[in-house]
Amino acid sequence: MKMLVLLGPPGSGKGTQAHLLQQQGWLRISTGDLLRDIVNKDNELSKKIKTILAAGKLVKDEIVFDLIKEEILNNKDKDIVLDGFPRNAAQAKMLIKFALNYDIIIILMKLTDAEIIKRNTARRICKNCQRIYNINLLPINQTNVCIECGSELYQRNDDKEEVIRERINVYNKEIDGILKIFKDKYKINEVDANRPPEEIYKEINDII
Ligand code: AMP
């Protein structure tokens, strides 16, 4: 089985590519989506996680790792695409140790800081199917509803400019450590993320 690890700054299109692969039968695991599901519940853990997400910081490694472990163990027969994990070197080590039975493929999506801000502030998500949109690319009278399922689109709490800046800081601080762990064992496939999703998807398919 394959395990595709999508690395890249917030807004580089990891989620979009993971959704496209999901349509081809891959199991999509988005730690951000799993955490937002928890935030929508009403308990002590959800309150704590909500505060961390709203500040653009990282949730504890053990909490996030338990979430993806459960998904992986429940889907042993599927190729997996990871969107949002690992986010630091410790998580990268946890993953390598745990995913011994998988062919791990690493993709690093590259995007400039200016483009990251632009994309994240324009990002909207379908409340129902989680499909991701850029409102600047939607027809002017269609910025509120999902083209796929007709549900309402929303803006993530952490897609506000000051939080995005913090998320970029966290990414820039952690990415070298992650790459250092991976590059001894795996090839790092760099992909230019400043292109239309279909083009990037084609390149990813060539890599995998
Ligand atoms: P994302 O949807 O991938 O942009 O993630 C949204 C937020 O969820 C991040 O800014 C973090 O606060 C949290 N998060 C997602 N993945 C992880 C992870 N692997 N480790 C820690 N926190 C995470």
GROMACS .gro file of C-alpha atoms and ligand atoms in nm:
model
  231
    1MET     CA    1   0.000   0.000   0.000
    2LYS     CA    2   0.109   0.356  -0.066
    3MET     CA    3   0.113   0.646   0.174
    4LEU     CA    4   0.139   0.987   0.015
    5VAL     CA    5   0.257   1.261   0.250
    6LEU     CA    6   0.163   1.610   0.129
    7LEU     CA    7   0.384   1.878   0.280
    8GLY     CA    8   0.354   2.249   0.213
    9PRO     CA    9   0.250   2.579   0.370
   10PRO     CA   10  -0.115   2.653   0.455
   11GLY     CA   11  -0.305   2.723   0.135
   12SER     CA   12  -0.058   2.549  -0.094
   13GLY     CA   13  -0.335   2.317  -0.215
   14LYS     CA   14  -0.272   2.003  -0.008
   15GLY     CA   15  -0.643   1.974   0.071
   16THR     CA   16  -0.748   2.022  -0.290
   17GLN     CA   17  -0.508   1.754  -0.412
   18ALA     CA   18  -0.613   1.518  -0.132
   19HIS     CA   19  -0.978   1.558  -0.234
   20LEU     CA   20  -0.890   1.479  -0.596
   21LEU     CA   21  -0.705   1.164  -0.490
   22GLN     CA   22  -0.998   1.068  -0.266
   23GLN     CA   23  -1.219   1.071  -0.575
   24GLN     CA   24  -0.984   0.807  -0.720
   25GLY     CA   25  -1.030   0.580  -0.417
   26TRP     CA   26  -0.749   0.698  -0.190
   27LEU     CA   27  -0.826   0.734   0.178
   28ARG     CA   28  -0.790   1.106   0.258
   29ILE     CA   29  -0.679   1.183   0.611
   30SER     CA   30  -0.683   1.552   0.695
   31THR     CA   31  -0.577   1.620   1.053
   32GLY     CA   32  -0.724   1.972   1.024
   33ASP     CA   33  -1.066   1.825   0.932
   34LEU     CA   34  -1.045   1.568   1.213
   35LEU     CA   35  -0.962   1.844   1.463
   36ARG     CA   36  -1.240   2.070   1.334
   37ASP     CA   37  -1.484   1.777   1.383
   38ILE     CA   38  -1.376   1.766   1.748
   39VAL     CA   39  -1.411   2.145   1.783
   40ASN     CA   40  -1.774   2.115   1.669
   41LYS     CA   41  -1.852   1.895   1.969
   42ASP     CA   42  -1.912   2.043   2.312
   43ASN     CA   43  -1.667   1.912   2.572
   44GLU     CA   44  -1.347   2.007   2.755
   45LEU     CA   45  -1.117   1.873   2.481
   46SER     CA   46  -1.307   2.057   2.208
   47LYS     CA   47  -1.270   2.387   2.396
   48LYS     CA   48  -0.895   2.339   2.434
   49ILE     CA   49  -0.847   2.247   2.069
   50LYS     CA   50  -1.064   2.536   1.952
   51THR     CA   51  -0.834   2.784   2.130
   52ILE     CA   52  -0.522   2.629   1.975
   53LEU     CA   53  -0.667   2.630   1.622
   54ALA     CA   54  -0.790   2.989   1.657
   55ALA     CA   55  -0.433   3.095   1.748
   56GLY     CA   56  -0.276   2.907   1.457
   57LYS     CA   57  -0.061   2.692   1.692
   58LEU     CA   58  -0.007   2.316   1.681
   59VAL     CA   59  -0.221   2.071   1.875
   60LYS     CA   60  -0.026   1.818   2.090
   61ASP     CA   61   0.149   1.548   1.886
   62GLU     CA   62  -0.007   1.258   2.080
   63ILE     CA   63  -0.364   1.383   2.026
   64VAL     CA   64  -0.319   1.423   1.651
   65PHE     CA   65  -0.124   1.100   1.614
   66ASP     CA   66  -0.401   0.902   1.791
   67LEU     CA   67  -0.651   1.046   1.545
   68ILE     CA   68  -0.462   0.941   1.232
   69LYS     CA   69  -0.362   0.604   1.380
   70GLU     CA   70  -0.727   0.513   1.424
   71GLU     CA   71  -0.808   0.609   1.064
   72ILE     CA   72  -0.513   0.412   0.927
   73LEU     CA   73  -0.584   0.100   1.135
   74ASN     CA   74  -0.949   0.102   1.024
   75ASN     CA   75  -0.849   0.117   0.657
   76LYS     CA   76  -0.558  -0.119   0.619
   77ASP     CA   77  -0.643  -0.212   0.259
   78LYS     CA   78  -0.633   0.144   0.120
   79ASP     CA   79  -0.373   0.375  -0.026
   80ILE     CA   80  -0.359   0.679   0.199
   81VAL     CA   81  -0.304   1.049   0.138
   82LEU     CA   82  -0.206   1.251   0.444
   83ASP     CA   83  -0.299   1.619   0.444
   84GLY     CA   84  -0.161   1.809   0.744
   85PHE     CA   85   0.050   1.539   0.906
   86PRO     CA   86   0.336   1.554   1.000
   87ARG     CA   87   0.364   1.917   1.117
   88ASN     CA   88   0.697   1.880   1.302
   89ALA     CA   89   0.999   1.648   1.327
   90ALA     CA   90   0.857   1.448   1.620
   91GLN     CA   91   0.544   1.367   1.418
   92ALA     CA   92   0.758   1.270   1.117
   93LYS     CA   93   0.947   1.021   1.336
   94MET     CA   94   0.619   0.881   1.476
   95LEU     CA   95   0.489   0.831   1.123
   96ILE     CA   96   0.797   0.650   0.991
   97LYS     CA   97   0.792   0.412   1.287
   98PHE     CA   98   0.421   0.342   1.253
   99ALA     CA   99   0.388   0.314   0.874
  100LEU     CA  100   0.648   0.045   0.813
  101ASN     CA  101   0.415  -0.149   0.583
  102TYR     CA  102   0.360   0.141   0.345
  103ASP     CA  103   0.556   0.277   0.051
  104ILE     CA  104   0.594   0.634   0.168
  105ILE     CA  105   0.600   0.905  -0.101
  106ILE     CA  106   0.681   1.264  -0.002
  107ILE     CA  107   0.558   1.565  -0.194
  108LEU     CA  108   0.658   1.919  -0.098
  109MET     CA  109   0.430   2.187  -0.239
  110LYS     CA  110   0.613   2.520  -0.278
  111LEU     CA  111   0.446   2.861  -0.262
  112THR     CA  112   0.559   3.216  -0.178
  113ASP     CA  113   0.439   3.388   0.145
  114ALA     CA  114   0.252   3.658  -0.055
  115GLU     CA  115   0.059   3.393  -0.248
  116ILE     CA  116  -0.013   3.202   0.075
  117ILE     CA  117  -0.185   3.505   0.232
  118LYS     CA  118  -0.380   3.575  -0.086
  119ARG     CA  119  -0.503   3.217  -0.114
  120ASN     CA  120  -0.595   3.165   0.251
  121THR     CA  121  -0.800   3.483   0.279
  122ALA     CA  122  -0.992   3.379  -0.035
  123ARG     CA  123  -1.050   3.022   0.082
  124ARG     CA  124  -1.405   2.903   0.144
  125ILE     CA  125  -1.515   2.552   0.237
  126CYS     CA  126  -1.836   2.360   0.185
  127LYS     CA  127  -2.011   2.295   0.517
  128ASN     CA  128  -2.128   1.958   0.395
  129CYS     CA  129  -1.864   1.794   0.170
  130GLN     CA  130  -1.560   2.007   0.275
  131ARG     CA  131  -1.476   2.086  -0.087
  132ILE     CA  132  -1.234   2.379  -0.101
  133TYR     CA  133  -1.290   2.692  -0.311
  134ASN     CA  134  -1.103   3.013  -0.387
  135ILE     CA  135  -1.368   3.286  -0.410
  136ASN     CA  136  -1.151   3.486  -0.650
  137LEU     CA  137  -1.189   3.203  -0.899
  138LEU     CA  138  -1.567   3.160  -0.860
  139PRO     CA  139  -1.832   3.339  -1.069
  140ILE     CA  140  -1.939   3.655  -0.882
  141ASN     CA  141  -2.293   3.529  -0.805
  142GLN     CA  142  -2.179   3.183  -0.694
  143THR     CA  143  -1.952   3.255  -0.398
  144ASN     CA  144  -2.192   3.119  -0.135
  145VAL     CA  145  -2.284   2.769  -0.244
  146CYS     CA  146  -2.096   2.451  -0.322
  147ILE     CA  147  -2.105   2.365  -0.693
  148GLU     CA  148  -2.087   1.995  -0.604
  149CYS     CA  149  -2.360   1.955  -0.340
  150GLY     CA  150  -2.538   2.293  -0.314
  151SER     CA  151  -2.454   2.345   0.055
  152GLU     CA  152  -2.339   2.672   0.208
  153LEU     CA  153  -1.972   2.776   0.197
  154TYR     CA  154  -1.795   2.910   0.508
  155GLN     CA  155  -1.464   3.076   0.593
  156ARG     CA  156  -1.241   2.898   0.844
  157ASN     CA  157  -1.182   3.087   1.171
  158ASP     CA  158  -0.808   3.051   1.123
  159ASP     CA  159  -0.814   3.195   0.769
  160LYS     CA  160  -0.795   3.550   0.906
  161GLU     CA  161  -0.478   3.737   0.811
  162GLU     CA  162  -0.317   3.755   1.159
  163VAL     CA  163  -0.376   3.383   1.221
  164ILE     CA  164  -0.250   3.294   0.874
  165ARG     CA  165   0.075   3.481   0.953
  166GLU     CA  166   0.118   3.271   1.268
  167ARG     CA  167   0.046   2.949   1.075
  168ILE     CA  168   0.311   3.049   0.819
  169ASN     CA  169   0.557   3.115   1.105
  170VAL     CA  170   0.487   2.772   1.253
  171TYR     CA  171   0.531   2.611   0.909
  172ASN     CA  172   0.860   2.791   0.840
  173LYS     CA  173   0.991   2.697   1.184
  174GLU     CA  174   0.911   2.327   1.150
  175ILE     CA  175   0.954   2.235   0.783
  176ASP     CA  176   1.334   2.200   0.782
  177GLY     CA  177   1.320   1.961   1.077
  178ILE     CA  178   1.059   1.748   0.897
  179LEU     CA  179   1.262   1.739   0.576
  180LYS     CA  180   1.575   1.644   0.767
  181ILE     CA  181   1.398   1.336   0.905
  182PHE     CA  182   1.252   1.232   0.570
  183LYS     CA  183   1.539   1.307   0.334
  184ASP     CA  184   1.764   1.028   0.461
  185LYS     CA  185   1.504   0.764   0.372
  186TYR     CA  186   1.288   0.912   0.097
  187LYS     CA  187   1.310   1.134  -0.207
  188ILE     CA  188   1.153   1.477  -0.150
  189ASN     CA  189   0.946   1.552  -0.463
  190GLU     CA  190   0.913   1.929  -0.495
  191VAL     CA  191   0.609   2.057  -0.680
  192ASP     CA  192   0.546   2.418  -0.785
  193ALA     CA  193   0.208   2.493  -0.619
  194ASN     CA  194   0.157   2.823  -0.799
  195ARG     CA  195  -0.031   2.657  -1.086
  196PRO     CA  196  -0.387   2.539  -1.155
  197PRO     CA  197  -0.492   2.235  -0.944
  198GLU     CA  198  -0.537   2.010  -1.251
  199GLU     CA  199  -0.176   2.069  -1.359
  200ILE     CA  200  -0.048   1.992  -1.011
  201TYR     CA  201  -0.268   1.684  -0.992
  202LYS     CA  202  -0.119   1.554  -1.317
  203GLU     CA  203   0.233   1.600  -1.183
  204ILE     CA  204   0.143   1.427  -0.856
  205ASN     CA  205   0.001   1.135  -1.052
  206ASP     CA  206   0.325   1.108  -1.247
  207ILE     CA  207   0.517   1.095  -0.918
  208ILE     CA  208   0.296   0.830  -0.756
  209AMP     P1  209  -0.510   2.253   0.839
  209AMP     O1  210  -0.655   2.227   0.810
  209AMP     O2  211  -0.421   2.141   0.794
  209AMP     O3  212  -0.463   2.387   0.789
  209AMP     O4  213  -0.496   2.257   0.998
  209AMP     C1  214  -0.567   2.351   1.075
  209AMP     C2  215  -0.508   2.360   1.214
  209AMP     O5  216  -0.523   2.233   1.281
  209AMP     C3  217  -0.359   2.390   1.221
  209AMP     O6  218  -0.331   2.528   1.211
  209AMP     C4  219  -0.326   2.334   1.359
  209AMP     O7  220  -0.373   2.420   1.461
  209AMP     C5  221  -0.411   2.209   1.364
  209AMP     N1  222  -0.339   2.091   1.308
  209AMP     C6  223  -0.363   2.028   1.190
  209AMP     N2  224  -0.279   1.926   1.171
  209AMP     C7  225  -0.199   1.922   1.281
  209AMP     C8  226  -0.090   1.838   1.322
  209AMP     N3  227  -0.046   1.738   1.244
  209AMP     N4  228  -0.032   1.864   1.442
  209AMP     C9  229  -0.076   1.964   1.522
  209AMP     N5  230  -0.176   2.047   1.489
  209AMP    C10  231  -0.239   2.027   1.369
   0.00000   0.00000   0.00000
